[in-house]
mmCIF file of C-alpha atoms and ligand atoms in Angstrom:
data_model
loop_
_atom_site.group_PDB
_atom_site.id
_atom_site.type_symbol
_atom_site.label_atom_id
_atom_site.label_comp_id
_atom_site.label_asym_id
_atom_site.label_seq_id
_atom_site.Cartn_x
_atom_site.Cartn_y
_atom_site.Cartn_z
ATOM 1 C CA UNK L 1 -115.418 -166.093 -60.743
ATOM 2 C CA UNK L 2 -111.769 -166.841 -60.770
ATOM 3 C CA UNK L 3 -112.067 -167.615 -57.017
ATOM 4 C CA UNK L 4 -115.251 -169.955 -57.462
ATOM 5 C CA UNK L 5 -113.927 -171.725 -60.520
ATOM 6 C CA UNK L 6 -110.417 -172.278 -58.708
ATOM 7 C CA UNK L 7 -112.209 -173.707 -55.750
ATOM 8 C CA UNK L 8 -114.403 -176.030 -57.885
ATOM 9 C CA UNK L 9 -111.257 -177.373 -59.498
ATOM 10 C CA UNK L 10 -112.285 -175.797 -62.882
ATOM 11 C CA UNK L 11 -109.422 -173.389 -63.257
ATOM 12 C CA UNK L 12 -105.858 -174.226 -64.008
ATOM 13 C CA UNK L 13 -102.962 -172.948 -62.490
ATOM 14 C CA UNK L 14 -102.296 -171.828 -58.978
ATOM 15 C CA UNK L 15 -104.953 -171.494 -56.468
ATOM 16 C CA UNK L 16 -106.780 -168.253 -56.473
ATOM 17 C CA UNK L 17 -107.716 -166.824 -53.103
ATOM 18 C CA UNK L 18 -110.794 -164.902 -51.936
ATOM 19 C CA UNK L 19 -111.064 -161.587 -53.415
ATOM 20 C CA UNK L 20 -109.827 -158.659 -51.520
ATOM 21 C CA UNK L 21 -111.950 -155.615 -51.036
ATOM 22 C CA UNK L 22 -110.907 -152.282 -52.458
ATOM 23 C CA UNK L 23 -108.629 -150.352 -50.201
ATOM 24 C CA UNK L 24 -108.759 -146.673 -49.573
ATOM 25 C CA UNK L 25 -105.123 -146.545 -48.839
ATOM 26 C CA UNK L 26 -103.423 -148.863 -51.294
ATOM 27 C CA UNK L 27 -103.038 -148.212 -55.022
ATOM 28 C CA UNK L 28 -104.508 -148.524 -57.485
ATOM 29 C CA UNK L 29 -107.177 -146.052 -56.434
ATOM 30 C CA UNK L 30 -109.663 -145.957 -59.388
ATOM 31 C CA UNK L 31 -113.361 -145.451 -60.139
ATOM 32 C CA UNK L 32 -115.547 -145.590 -63.121
ATOM 33 C CA UNK L 33 -118.039 -143.320 -64.325
ATOM 34 C CA UNK L 34 -120.529 -144.058 -67.110
ATOM 35 C CA UNK L 35 -121.633 -141.407 -69.631
ATOM 36 C CA UNK L 36 -125.223 -140.939 -69.443
ATOM 37 C CA UNK L 37 -126.920 -138.753 -72.104
ATOM 38 C CA UNK L 38 -129.339 -136.201 -70.672
ATOM 39 C CA UNK L 39 -132.862 -135.513 -71.875
ATOM 40 C CA UNK L 40 -131.464 -132.641 -73.966
ATOM 41 C CA UNK L 41 -129.165 -135.087 -75.737
ATOM 42 C CA UNK L 42 -125.895 -133.870 -74.001
ATOM 43 C CA UNK L 43 -123.369 -136.566 -73.052
ATOM 44 C CA UNK L 44 -122.231 -136.955 -69.359
ATOM 45 C CA UNK L 45 -118.639 -137.107 -70.468
ATOM 46 C CA UNK L 46 -117.421 -134.404 -72.627
ATOM 47 C CA UNK L 47 -114.052 -133.790 -74.237
ATOM 48 C CA UNK L 48 -112.620 -130.378 -75.016
ATOM 49 C CA UNK L 49 -115.447 -128.428 -73.818
ATOM 50 C CA UNK L 50 -113.758 -125.795 -71.534
ATOM 51 C CA UNK L 51 -110.442 -125.816 -73.247
ATOM 52 C CA UNK L 52 -109.104 -128.227 -76.114
ATOM 53 C CA UNK L 53 -107.173 -130.332 -73.335
ATOM 54 C CA UNK L 54 -110.006 -130.958 -70.874
ATOM 55 C CA UNK L 55 -112.213 -133.994 -70.067
ATOM 56 C CA UNK L 56 -115.339 -133.002 -68.372
ATOM 57 C CA UNK L 57 -116.807 -135.596 -65.962
ATOM 58 C CA UNK L 58 -120.238 -135.450 -64.347
ATOM 59 C CA UNK L 59 -120.109 -134.283 -60.708
ATOM 60 C CA UNK L 60 -116.492 -133.447 -60.959
ATOM 61 C CA UNK L 61 -116.294 -130.796 -64.048
ATOM 62 C CA UNK L 62 -113.607 -130.111 -66.274
ATOM 63 C CA UNK L 63 -110.280 -131.556 -65.799
ATOM 64 C CA UNK L 64 -107.212 -130.435 -67.633
ATOM 65 C CA UNK L 65 -105.390 -133.308 -69.407
ATOM 66 C CA UNK L 66 -101.934 -133.641 -70.729
ATOM 67 C CA UNK L 67 -102.435 -135.561 -73.792
ATOM 68 C CA UNK L 68 -103.673 -134.207 -77.081
ATOM 69 C CA UNK L 69 -107.382 -134.724 -77.556
ATOM 70 C CA UNK L 70 -107.875 -133.579 -81.235
ATOM 71 C CA UNK L 71 -108.457 -136.866 -82.940
ATOM 72 C CA UNK L 72 -110.942 -137.980 -80.347
ATOM 73 C CA UNK L 73 -112.591 -134.482 -80.319
ATOM 74 C CA UNK L 74 -113.035 -134.594 -84.144
ATOM 75 C CA UNK L 75 -114.528 -138.115 -84.093
ATOM 76 C CA UNK L 76 -116.946 -137.057 -81.169
ATOM 77 C CA UNK L 77 -117.972 -133.904 -82.997
ATOM 78 C CA UNK L 78 -118.662 -136.154 -86.246
ATOM 79 C CA UNK L 79 -120.590 -138.537 -84.396
ATOM 80 C CA UNK L 80 -117.968 -141.093 -85.421
ATOM 81 C CA UNK L 81 -117.256 -142.169 -81.775
ATOM 82 C CA UNK L 82 -119.172 -142.121 -78.432
ATOM 83 C CA UNK L 83 -117.784 -142.016 -74.965
ATOM 84 C CA UNK L 84 -119.101 -144.896 -73.047
ATOM 85 C CA UNK L 85 -117.241 -144.583 -69.670
ATOM 86 C CA UNK L 86 -114.399 -142.954 -68.055
ATOM 87 C CA UNK L 87 -112.130 -144.653 -65.699
ATOM 88 C CA UNK L 88 -109.898 -142.397 -63.389
ATOM 89 C CA UNK L 89 -107.082 -144.062 -61.668
ATOM 90 C CA UNK L 90 -104.227 -143.126 -59.507
ATOM 91 C CA UNK L 91 -100.857 -144.624 -59.819
ATOM 92 C CA UNK L 92 -97.400 -143.571 -58.386
ATOM 93 C CA UNK L 93 -98.584 -140.014 -57.836
ATOM 94 C CA UNK L 94 -100.457 -139.434 -60.839
ATOM 95 C CA UNK L 95 -103.997 -139.382 -61.975
ATOM 96 C CA UNK L 96 -105.115 -140.607 -65.386
ATOM 97 C CA UNK L 97 -108.414 -140.867 -67.075
ATOM 98 C CA UNK L 98 -109.016 -143.544 -69.479
ATOM 99 C CA UNK L 99 -112.025 -143.236 -71.850
ATOM 100 C CA UNK L 100 -113.809 -146.146 -73.350
ATOM 101 C CA UNK L 101 -115.253 -145.300 -76.564
ATOM 102 C CA UNK L 102 -117.498 -146.858 -79.150
ATOM 103 C CA UNK L 103 -116.049 -146.076 -82.431
ATOM 104 C CA UNK L 104 -116.718 -146.612 -86.129
ATOM 105 C CA UNK L 105 -113.941 -148.354 -88.030
ATOM 106 C CA UNK L 106 -111.298 -146.463 -89.927
ATOM 107 C CA UNK L 107 -111.746 -145.560 -93.555
ATOM 108 C CA UNK L 108 -109.853 -147.925 -95.671
ATOM 109 C CA UNK L 109 -107.542 -145.125 -97.067
ATOM 110 C CA UNK L 110 -106.708 -144.346 -93.453
ATOM 111 C CA UNK L 111 -105.719 -148.022 -92.519
ATOM 112 C CA UNK L 112 -102.308 -149.399 -92.670
ATOM 113 C CA UNK L 113 -101.871 -150.836 -96.123
ATOM 114 C CA UNK L 114 -101.438 -154.655 -96.039
ATOM 115 C CA UNK L 115 -97.754 -155.386 -96.857
ATOM 116 C CA UNK L 116 -98.144 -157.729 -99.733
ATOM 117 C CA UNK L 117 -95.364 -159.019 -101.839
ATOM 118 C CA UNK L 118 -92.934 -161.905 -101.649
ATOM 119 C CA UNK L 119 -91.744 -161.131 -98.260
ATOM 120 C CA UNK L 120 -92.309 -164.251 -96.180
ATOM 121 C CA UNK L 121 -92.194 -165.076 -92.473
ATOM 122 C CA UNK L 122 -89.756 -163.516 -90.123
ATOM 123 C CA UNK L 123 -88.665 -165.446 -87.097
ATOM 124 C CA UNK L 124 -88.202 -163.607 -83.968
ATOM 125 C CA UNK L 125 -86.084 -164.947 -81.339
ATOM 126 C CA UNK L 126 -86.078 -163.550 -77.951
ATOM 127 C CA UNK L 127 -83.181 -163.826 -75.630
ATOM 128 C CA UNK L 128 -81.256 -162.483 -72.622
ATOM 129 C CA UNK L 129 -77.809 -161.577 -74.124
ATOM 130 C CA UNK L 130 -79.267 -160.404 -77.483
ATOM 131 C CA UNK L 131 -82.700 -159.035 -76.753
ATOM 132 C CA UNK L 132 -84.224 -159.755 -80.094
ATOM 133 C CA UNK L 133 -82.906 -161.548 -83.217
ATOM 134 C CA UNK L 134 -85.273 -161.482 -86.298
ATOM 135 C CA UNK L 135 -84.476 -163.345 -89.554
ATOM 136 C CA UNK L 136 -86.080 -164.765 -92.651
ATOM 137 C CA UNK L 137 -85.997 -168.346 -93.668
ATOM 138 C CA UNK L 138 -83.310 -167.844 -96.197
ATOM 139 C CA UNK L 139 -81.010 -166.626 -93.493
ATOM 140 C CA UNK L 140 -81.261 -162.945 -94.031
ATOM 141 C CA UNK L 141 -80.994 -160.973 -90.883
ATOM 142 C CA UNK L 142 -83.831 -158.537 -90.287
ATOM 143 C CA UNK L 143 -83.425 -156.973 -87.049
ATOM 144 C CA UNK L 144 -80.860 -157.438 -84.280
ATOM 145 C CA UNK L 145 -81.280 -155.535 -80.701
ATOM 146 C CA UNK L 146 -78.227 -156.499 -78.707
ATOM 147 C CA UNK L 147 -78.211 -153.999 -75.947
ATOM 148 C CA UNK L 148 -81.432 -153.620 -73.749
ATOM 149 C CA UNK L 149 -81.882 -151.575 -70.754
ATOM 150 C CA UNK L 150 -82.383 -154.115 -67.995
ATOM 151 C CA UNK L 151 -84.300 -151.466 -66.057
ATOM 152 C CA UNK L 152 -84.782 -153.512 -62.797
ATOM 153 C CA UNK L 153 -81.143 -154.478 -62.488
ATOM 154 C CA UNK L 154 -80.114 -150.939 -63.190
ATOM 155 C CA UNK L 155 -82.368 -149.579 -60.450
ATOM 156 C CA UNK L 156 -81.781 -152.419 -57.900
ATOM 157 C CA UNK L 157 -79.503 -150.382 -55.664
ATOM 158 C CA UNK L 158 -82.005 -147.425 -55.369
ATOM 159 C CA UNK L 159 -84.923 -149.755 -54.846
ATOM 160 C CA UNK L 160 -83.230 -151.223 -51.820
ATOM 161 C CA UNK L 161 -82.406 -148.043 -50.391
ATOM 162 C CA UNK L 162 -85.884 -146.857 -50.875
ATOM 163 C CA UNK L 163 -87.327 -149.984 -49.471
ATOM 164 C CA UNK L 164 -84.993 -149.694 -46.418
ATOM 165 C CA UNK L 165 -86.407 -146.189 -45.893
ATOM 166 C CA UNK L 166 -89.879 -147.392 -45.766
ATOM 167 C CA UNK L 167 -89.352 -150.295 -43.399
ATOM 168 C CA UNK L 168 -87.427 -147.881 -41.192
ATOM 169 C CA UNK L 169 -90.214 -145.575 -40.573
ATOM 170 C CA UNK L 170 -92.830 -145.871 -37.833
ATOM 171 C CA UNK L 171 -95.973 -147.946 -39.050
ATOM 172 C CA UNK L 172 -98.835 -145.817 -39.920
ATOM 173 C CA UNK L 173 -96.846 -142.698 -39.914
ATOM 174 C CA UNK L 174 -96.938 -139.882 -42.481
ATOM 175 C CA UNK L 175 -93.199 -140.301 -43.076
ATOM 176 C CA UNK L 176 -93.705 -143.924 -43.818
ATOM 177 C CA UNK L 177 -96.405 -143.089 -46.246
ATOM 178 C CA UNK L 178 -94.219 -140.643 -48.077
ATOM 179 C CA UNK L 179 -91.307 -142.990 -48.216
ATOM 180 C CA UNK L 180 -93.820 -145.684 -49.790
ATOM 181 C CA UNK L 181 -94.882 -143.201 -52.311
ATOM 182 C CA UNK L 182 -91.460 -142.428 -53.234
ATOM 183 C CA UNK L 183 -90.773 -146.187 -53.619
ATOM 184 C CA UNK L 184 -93.976 -146.475 -55.826
ATOM 185 C CA UNK L 185 -92.739 -143.732 -58.085
ATOM 186 C CA UNK L 186 -89.406 -145.439 -58.309
ATOM 187 C CA UNK L 187 -91.240 -148.694 -59.458
ATOM 188 C CA UNK L 188 -93.438 -146.741 -61.817
ATOM 189 C CA UNK L 189 -90.315 -145.219 -63.470
ATOM 190 C CA UNK L 190 -88.775 -148.531 -63.935
ATOM 191 C CA UNK L 191 -91.909 -150.125 -65.622
ATOM 192 C CA UNK L 192 -92.061 -147.108 -67.955
ATOM 193 C CA UNK L 193 -88.531 -147.600 -69.022
ATOM 194 C CA UNK L 194 -89.349 -151.038 -69.749
ATOM 195 C CA UNK L 195 -92.448 -150.406 -71.641
ATOM 196 C CA UNK L 196 -90.897 -147.550 -73.641
ATOM 197 C CA UNK L 197 -88.024 -150.022 -74.987
ATOM 198 C CA UNK L 198 -90.514 -152.751 -75.818
ATOM 199 C CA UNK L 199 -92.815 -150.461 -77.688
ATOM 200 C CA UNK L 200 -89.682 -149.275 -79.722
ATOM 201 C CA UNK L 201 -88.752 -152.968 -80.509
ATOM 202 C CA UNK L 202 -92.381 -154.048 -81.286
ATOM 203 C CA UNK L 203 -92.798 -151.184 -83.455
ATOM 204 C CA UNK L 204 -89.741 -151.788 -85.395
ATOM 205 C CA UNK L 205 -90.977 -155.367 -86.071
ATOM 206 C CA UNK L 206 -94.595 -154.763 -87.056
ATOM 207 C CA UNK L 207 -93.791 -151.587 -89.028
ATOM 208 C CA UNK L 208 -91.703 -153.440 -91.643
ATOM 209 C CA UNK L 209 -92.888 -156.990 -91.375
ATOM 210 C CA UNK L 210 -96.201 -158.578 -92.024
ATOM 211 C CA UNK L 211 -95.850 -162.088 -90.881
ATOM 212 C CA UNK L 212 -93.851 -162.716 -87.538
ATOM 213 C CA UNK L 213 -93.298 -165.988 -85.836
ATOM 214 C CA UNK L 214 -92.370 -166.270 -82.186
ATOM 215 C CA UNK L 215 -91.872 -168.902 -79.870
ATOM 216 C CA UNK L 216 -94.437 -169.594 -77.245
ATOM 217 C CA UNK L 217 -92.266 -169.529 -73.995
ATOM 218 C CA UNK L 218 -93.052 -171.014 -70.575
ATOM 219 C CA UNK L 219 -92.086 -167.966 -68.786
ATOM 220 C CA UNK L 220 -93.446 -169.199 -65.466
ATOM 221 C CA UNK L 221 -90.963 -172.211 -65.875
ATOM 222 C CA UNK L 222 -88.070 -169.954 -66.536
ATOM 223 C CA UNK L 223 -88.896 -167.870 -63.580
ATOM 224 C CA UNK L 224 -88.194 -170.807 -61.582
ATOM 225 C CA UNK L 225 -84.530 -170.872 -62.390
ATOM 226 C CA UNK L 226 -83.117 -168.593 -59.845
ATOM 227 C CA UNK L 227 -80.061 -167.661 -61.754
ATOM 228 C CA UNK L 228 -82.277 -166.396 -64.666
ATOM 229 C CA UNK L 229 -85.403 -165.400 -63.040
ATOM 230 C CA UNK L 230 -84.683 -161.606 -62.333
ATOM 231 C CA UNK L 231 -83.352 -161.122 -65.977
ATOM 232 C CA UNK L 232 -86.178 -162.962 -67.499
ATOM 233 C CA UNK L 233 -88.614 -160.877 -65.514
ATOM 234 C CA UNK L 234 -86.785 -157.700 -66.366
ATOM 235 C CA UNK L 235 -87.039 -158.724 -70.192
ATOM 236 C CA UNK L 236 -90.696 -158.874 -70.107
ATOM 237 C CA UNK L 237 -91.018 -161.199 -73.053
ATOM 238 C CA UNK L 238 -94.683 -161.696 -72.277
ATOM 239 C CA UNK L 239 -95.315 -158.088 -72.624
ATOM 240 C CA UNK L 240 -93.516 -158.067 -75.821
ATOM 241 C CA UNK L 241 -95.576 -160.757 -77.288
ATOM 242 C CA UNK L 242 -98.578 -159.082 -76.005
ATOM 243 C CA UNK L 243 -97.682 -155.890 -77.943
ATOM 244 C CA UNK L 244 -96.694 -157.812 -81.221
ATOM 245 C CA UNK L 245 -100.093 -159.555 -80.954
ATOM 246 C CA UNK L 246 -102.253 -156.491 -80.855
ATOM 247 C CA UNK L 247 -99.982 -154.428 -83.004
ATOM 248 C CA UNK L 248 -100.270 -156.819 -85.656
ATOM 249 C CA UNK L 249 -104.062 -157.037 -85.478
ATOM 250 C CA UNK L 250 -104.119 -153.199 -85.988
ATOM 251 C CA UNK L 251 -102.058 -153.698 -89.234
ATOM 252 C CA UNK L 252 -103.803 -156.668 -90.459
ATOM 253 C CA UNK L 253 -100.587 -158.627 -89.975
ATOM 254 C CA UNK L 254 -100.033 -161.968 -88.761
ATOM 255 C CA UNK L 255 -98.321 -163.562 -85.695
ATOM 256 C CA UNK L 256 -97.680 -167.296 -85.783
ATOM 257 C CA UNK L 257 -96.889 -168.958 -82.368
ATOM 258 C CA UNK L 258 -94.134 -171.626 -82.768
ATOM 259 C CA UNK L 259 -94.582 -174.590 -80.659
ATOM 260 C CA UNK L 260 -92.517 -174.429 -77.500
ATOM 261 C CA UNK L 261 -91.002 -178.034 -78.138
ATOM 262 C CA UNK L 262 -89.792 -177.064 -81.694
ATOM 263 C CA UNK L 263 -85.984 -177.208 -81.296
ATOM 264 C CA UNK L 264 -85.241 -173.852 -82.689
ATOM 265 C CA UNK L 265 -81.813 -173.415 -81.085
ATOM 266 C CA UNK L 266 -80.540 -177.004 -81.608
ATOM 267 C CA UNK L 267 -81.560 -177.352 -85.280
ATOM 268 C CA UNK L 268 -79.059 -176.385 -88.247
ATOM 269 C CA UNK L 269 -80.679 -173.795 -90.230
ATOM 270 C CA UNK L 270 -78.625 -174.997 -93.219
ATOM 271 C CA UNK L 271 -79.118 -178.918 -93.229
ATOM 272 C CA UNK L 272 -81.980 -179.058 -90.814
ATOM 273 C CA UNK L 273 -80.244 -181.592 -88.349
ATOM 274 C CA UNK L 274 -81.049 -181.498 -84.870
ATOM 275 C CA UNK L 275 -78.047 -181.308 -82.623
ATOM 276 C CA UNK L 276 -77.801 -182.207 -78.763
ATOM 277 C CA UNK L 277 -78.744 -179.362 -76.503
ATOM 278 C CA UNK L 278 -76.608 -176.233 -76.377
ATOM 279 C CA UNK L 279 -75.595 -174.654 -73.053
ATOM 280 C CA UNK L 280 -76.510 -171.105 -72.589
ATOM 281 C CA UNK L 281 -73.048 -169.685 -72.735
ATOM 282 C CA UNK L 282 -72.346 -171.122 -76.159
ATOM 283 C CA UNK L 283 -73.187 -168.238 -78.283
ATOM 284 C CA UNK L 284 -72.183 -169.719 -81.680
ATOM 285 C CA UNK L 285 -73.990 -172.542 -83.324
ATOM 286 C CA UNK L 286 -71.765 -175.071 -85.146
ATOM 287 C CA UNK L 287 -73.384 -178.002 -87.091
ATOM 288 C CA UNK L 288 -71.626 -181.310 -86.700
ATOM 289 C CA UNK L 289 -72.876 -182.687 -89.944
ATOM 290 C CA UNK L 290 -72.396 -179.717 -92.339
ATOM 291 C CA UNK L 291 -69.925 -177.467 -90.707
ATOM 292 C CA UNK L 292 -72.330 -174.635 -90.788
ATOM 293 C CA UNK L 293 -71.650 -171.847 -88.237
ATOM 294 C CA UNK L 294 -73.807 -169.080 -87.092
ATOM 295 C CA UNK L 295 -74.810 -166.775 -84.340
ATOM 296 C CA UNK L 296 -76.819 -168.842 -81.863
ATOM 297 C CA UNK L 297 -79.810 -166.437 -81.799
ATOM 298 C CA UNK L 298 -79.551 -165.825 -85.613
ATOM 299 C CA UNK L 299 -79.909 -169.529 -86.059
ATOM 300 C CA UNK L 300 -82.754 -169.923 -83.885
ATOM 301 C CA UNK L 301 -84.577 -167.004 -85.627
ATOM 302 C CA UNK L 302 -84.011 -168.496 -88.955
ATOM 303 C CA UNK L 303 -85.353 -171.741 -87.700
ATOM 304 C CA UNK L 304 -88.688 -169.995 -86.543
ATOM 305 C CA UNK L 305 -89.076 -168.415 -89.754
ATOM 306 C CA UNK L 306 -88.802 -171.910 -91.410
ATOM 307 C CA UNK L 307 -91.311 -173.524 -89.035
ATOM 308 C CA UNK L 308 -93.879 -170.774 -89.890
ATOM 309 C CA UNK L 309 -93.187 -171.100 -93.773
ATOM 310 C CA UNK L 310 -93.867 -174.705 -93.438
ATOM 311 C CA UNK L 311 -96.829 -174.558 -91.216
ATOM 312 C CA UNK L 312 -98.616 -171.501 -92.811
ATOM 313 C CA UNK L 313 -97.459 -171.350 -96.247
ATOM 314 C CA UNK L 314 -98.250 -168.014 -97.893
ATOM 315 C CA UNK L 315 -101.920 -167.990 -97.496
ATOM 316 C CA UNK L 316 -103.746 -165.019 -95.734
ATOM 317 C CA UNK L 317 -106.655 -167.152 -94.717
ATOM 318 C CA UNK L 318 -105.601 -169.145 -91.906
ATOM 319 C CA UNK L 319 -107.677 -171.479 -89.716
ATOM 320 C CA UNK L 320 -109.107 -170.363 -86.498
ATOM 321 C CA UNK L 321 -107.072 -171.095 -83.452
ATOM 322 C CA UNK L 322 -103.877 -170.567 -85.378
ATOM 323 C CA UNK L 323 -101.945 -167.387 -85.445
ATOM 324 C CA UNK L 324 -103.550 -164.133 -84.797
ATOM 325 C CA UNK L 325 -105.012 -162.625 -88.123
ATOM 326 C CA UNK L 326 -106.673 -159.504 -89.079
ATOM 327 C CA UNK L 327 -108.722 -158.446 -86.108
ATOM 328 C CA UNK L 328 -111.579 -157.515 -88.506
ATOM 329 C CA UNK L 329 -110.956 -153.859 -89.105
ATOM 330 C CA UNK L 330 -111.874 -154.692 -92.815
ATOM 331 C CA UNK L 331 -115.485 -154.495 -91.751
ATOM 332 C CA UNK L 332 -117.154 -151.114 -92.434
ATOM 333 C CA UNK L 333 -119.458 -149.619 -90.050
ATOM 334 C CA UNK L 334 -122.979 -150.384 -91.046
ATOM 335 C CA UNK L 335 -126.184 -148.513 -90.076
ATOM 336 C CA UNK L 336 -126.465 -150.469 -86.994
ATOM 337 C CA UNK L 337 -123.358 -149.073 -85.424
ATOM 338 C CA UNK L 338 -124.294 -147.343 -82.164
ATOM 339 C CA UNK L 339 -121.352 -144.994 -82.658
ATOM 340 C CA UNK L 340 -123.307 -142.498 -84.584
ATOM 341 C CA UNK L 341 -125.103 -142.238 -87.964
ATOM 342 C CA UNK L 342 -122.242 -143.201 -89.804
ATOM 343 C CA UNK L 343 -123.499 -144.953 -92.943
ATOM 344 C CA UNK L 344 -121.787 -145.898 -96.158
ATOM 345 C CA UNK L 345 -122.258 -142.502 -97.488
ATOM 346 C CA UNK L 346 -120.223 -141.054 -94.632
ATOM 347 C CA UNK L 347 -116.979 -139.738 -95.981
ATOM 348 C CA UNK L 348 -114.937 -141.434 -93.529
ATOM 349 C CA UNK L 349 -116.283 -144.837 -93.747
ATOM 350 C CA UNK L 350 -115.939 -147.396 -96.428
ATOM 351 C CA UNK L 351 -119.145 -149.253 -97.662
ATOM 352 C CA UNK L 352 -119.375 -152.852 -96.504
ATOM 353 C CA UNK L 353 -119.477 -155.184 -99.396
ATOM 354 C CA UNK L 354 -122.256 -157.811 -98.694
ATOM 355 C CA UNK L 355 -120.834 -160.961 -97.204
ATOM 356 C CA UNK L 356 -117.570 -159.302 -96.254
ATOM 357 C CA UNK L 357 -118.581 -159.556 -92.826
ATOM 358 C CA UNK L 358 -116.612 -161.548 -90.306
ATOM 359 C CA UNK L 359 -117.670 -162.972 -87.250
ATOM 360 C CA UNK L 360 -116.986 -160.279 -84.760
ATOM 361 C CA UNK L 361 -119.073 -158.150 -82.670
ATOM 362 C CA UNK L 362 -120.009 -155.050 -84.073
ATOM 363 C CA UNK L 363 -119.218 -152.822 -81.184
ATOM 364 C CA UNK L 364 -115.509 -151.757 -81.070
ATOM 365 C CA UNK L 365 -114.336 -150.648 -77.875
ATOM 366 C CA UNK L 366 -111.047 -148.866 -77.707
ATOM 367 C CA UNK L 367 -109.304 -147.465 -74.774
ATOM 368 C CA UNK L 368 -107.756 -143.883 -75.022
ATOM 369 C CA UNK L 369 -105.764 -143.076 -72.133
ATOM 370 C CA UNK L 370 -104.559 -139.484 -71.069
ATOM 371 C CA UNK L 371 -102.637 -138.383 -68.244
ATOM 372 C CA UNK L 372 -104.006 -135.564 -66.157
HETATM 373 ZN ZN1 ZN B 401 -75.939 -178.482 -90.685
#
């Protein structure tokens, strides 16, 4: 559909080419199996049947998995969840199985408590020298992450060496395939280091702060700057924003997206005067009008918080199309939930007050990925 829309001029961005066919040789190898229930009422995909850490797939049998399956097994046993399908994929020498499940909502007591209170918005400035600077509108610093791993830069020499080993081998040979697999594992490792770091940062932010404001960055535009491109790509700001978005949804927190034209770096967070553009190497912000001096990234973070305070006040009910609000976990599971016979009487489910339902599909699909 992306291809046809692109051809018809109904799709923005770069032209999308004709879809490629799945390759038997190239990663990611993957396939999906649906869970059909037998006439006897037995599900096709079963978890923990042979041993606790196994997943049984139709036609394949029981597979040992690495990850703990306890919570999923308990939900399945209680009829609070149902496996819809399993996707088996192969990446960088490892097989993984992801189970798509239909599940009832968590009981209110088990949900993350909304962090109510006077705490306002926290501005989060993403940068290259300081990875993340977070501050409140009143100027208090909340979090500052100066060092970050720069995984791709650290691994660049090894990557070049491994790439050379691939191109030095004869095309189509087994040795070339082995060298390519080695390079693939290297890339997967770099990605894993980056992902782990981003999860640590995003967890720190969402665990303690209810309302976060980040700038919408034109990352594609920044990648056009050849001096910055590799560092910008390595920083994976887009991935950080994605993680913050879904983690705030889980926790009923809010994420405000600050307009990208808002001059967060150039504005004085003390007197609100907008100064002329600052070159990147200038790490300290000095106000020409009031003499206020602060770290560049801290000043920007404060300004982002100020923007969010002005545009979103303190209300919890925000207009649609604004920041990401609660994803709707507050909705209990009614009798129509396919994920089982979980009614209001169910010990693990909160009764749904009439009228409390929000416009959200009743089926909740969640992915539970586990490594083989
Ligand atoms: Zn000033």
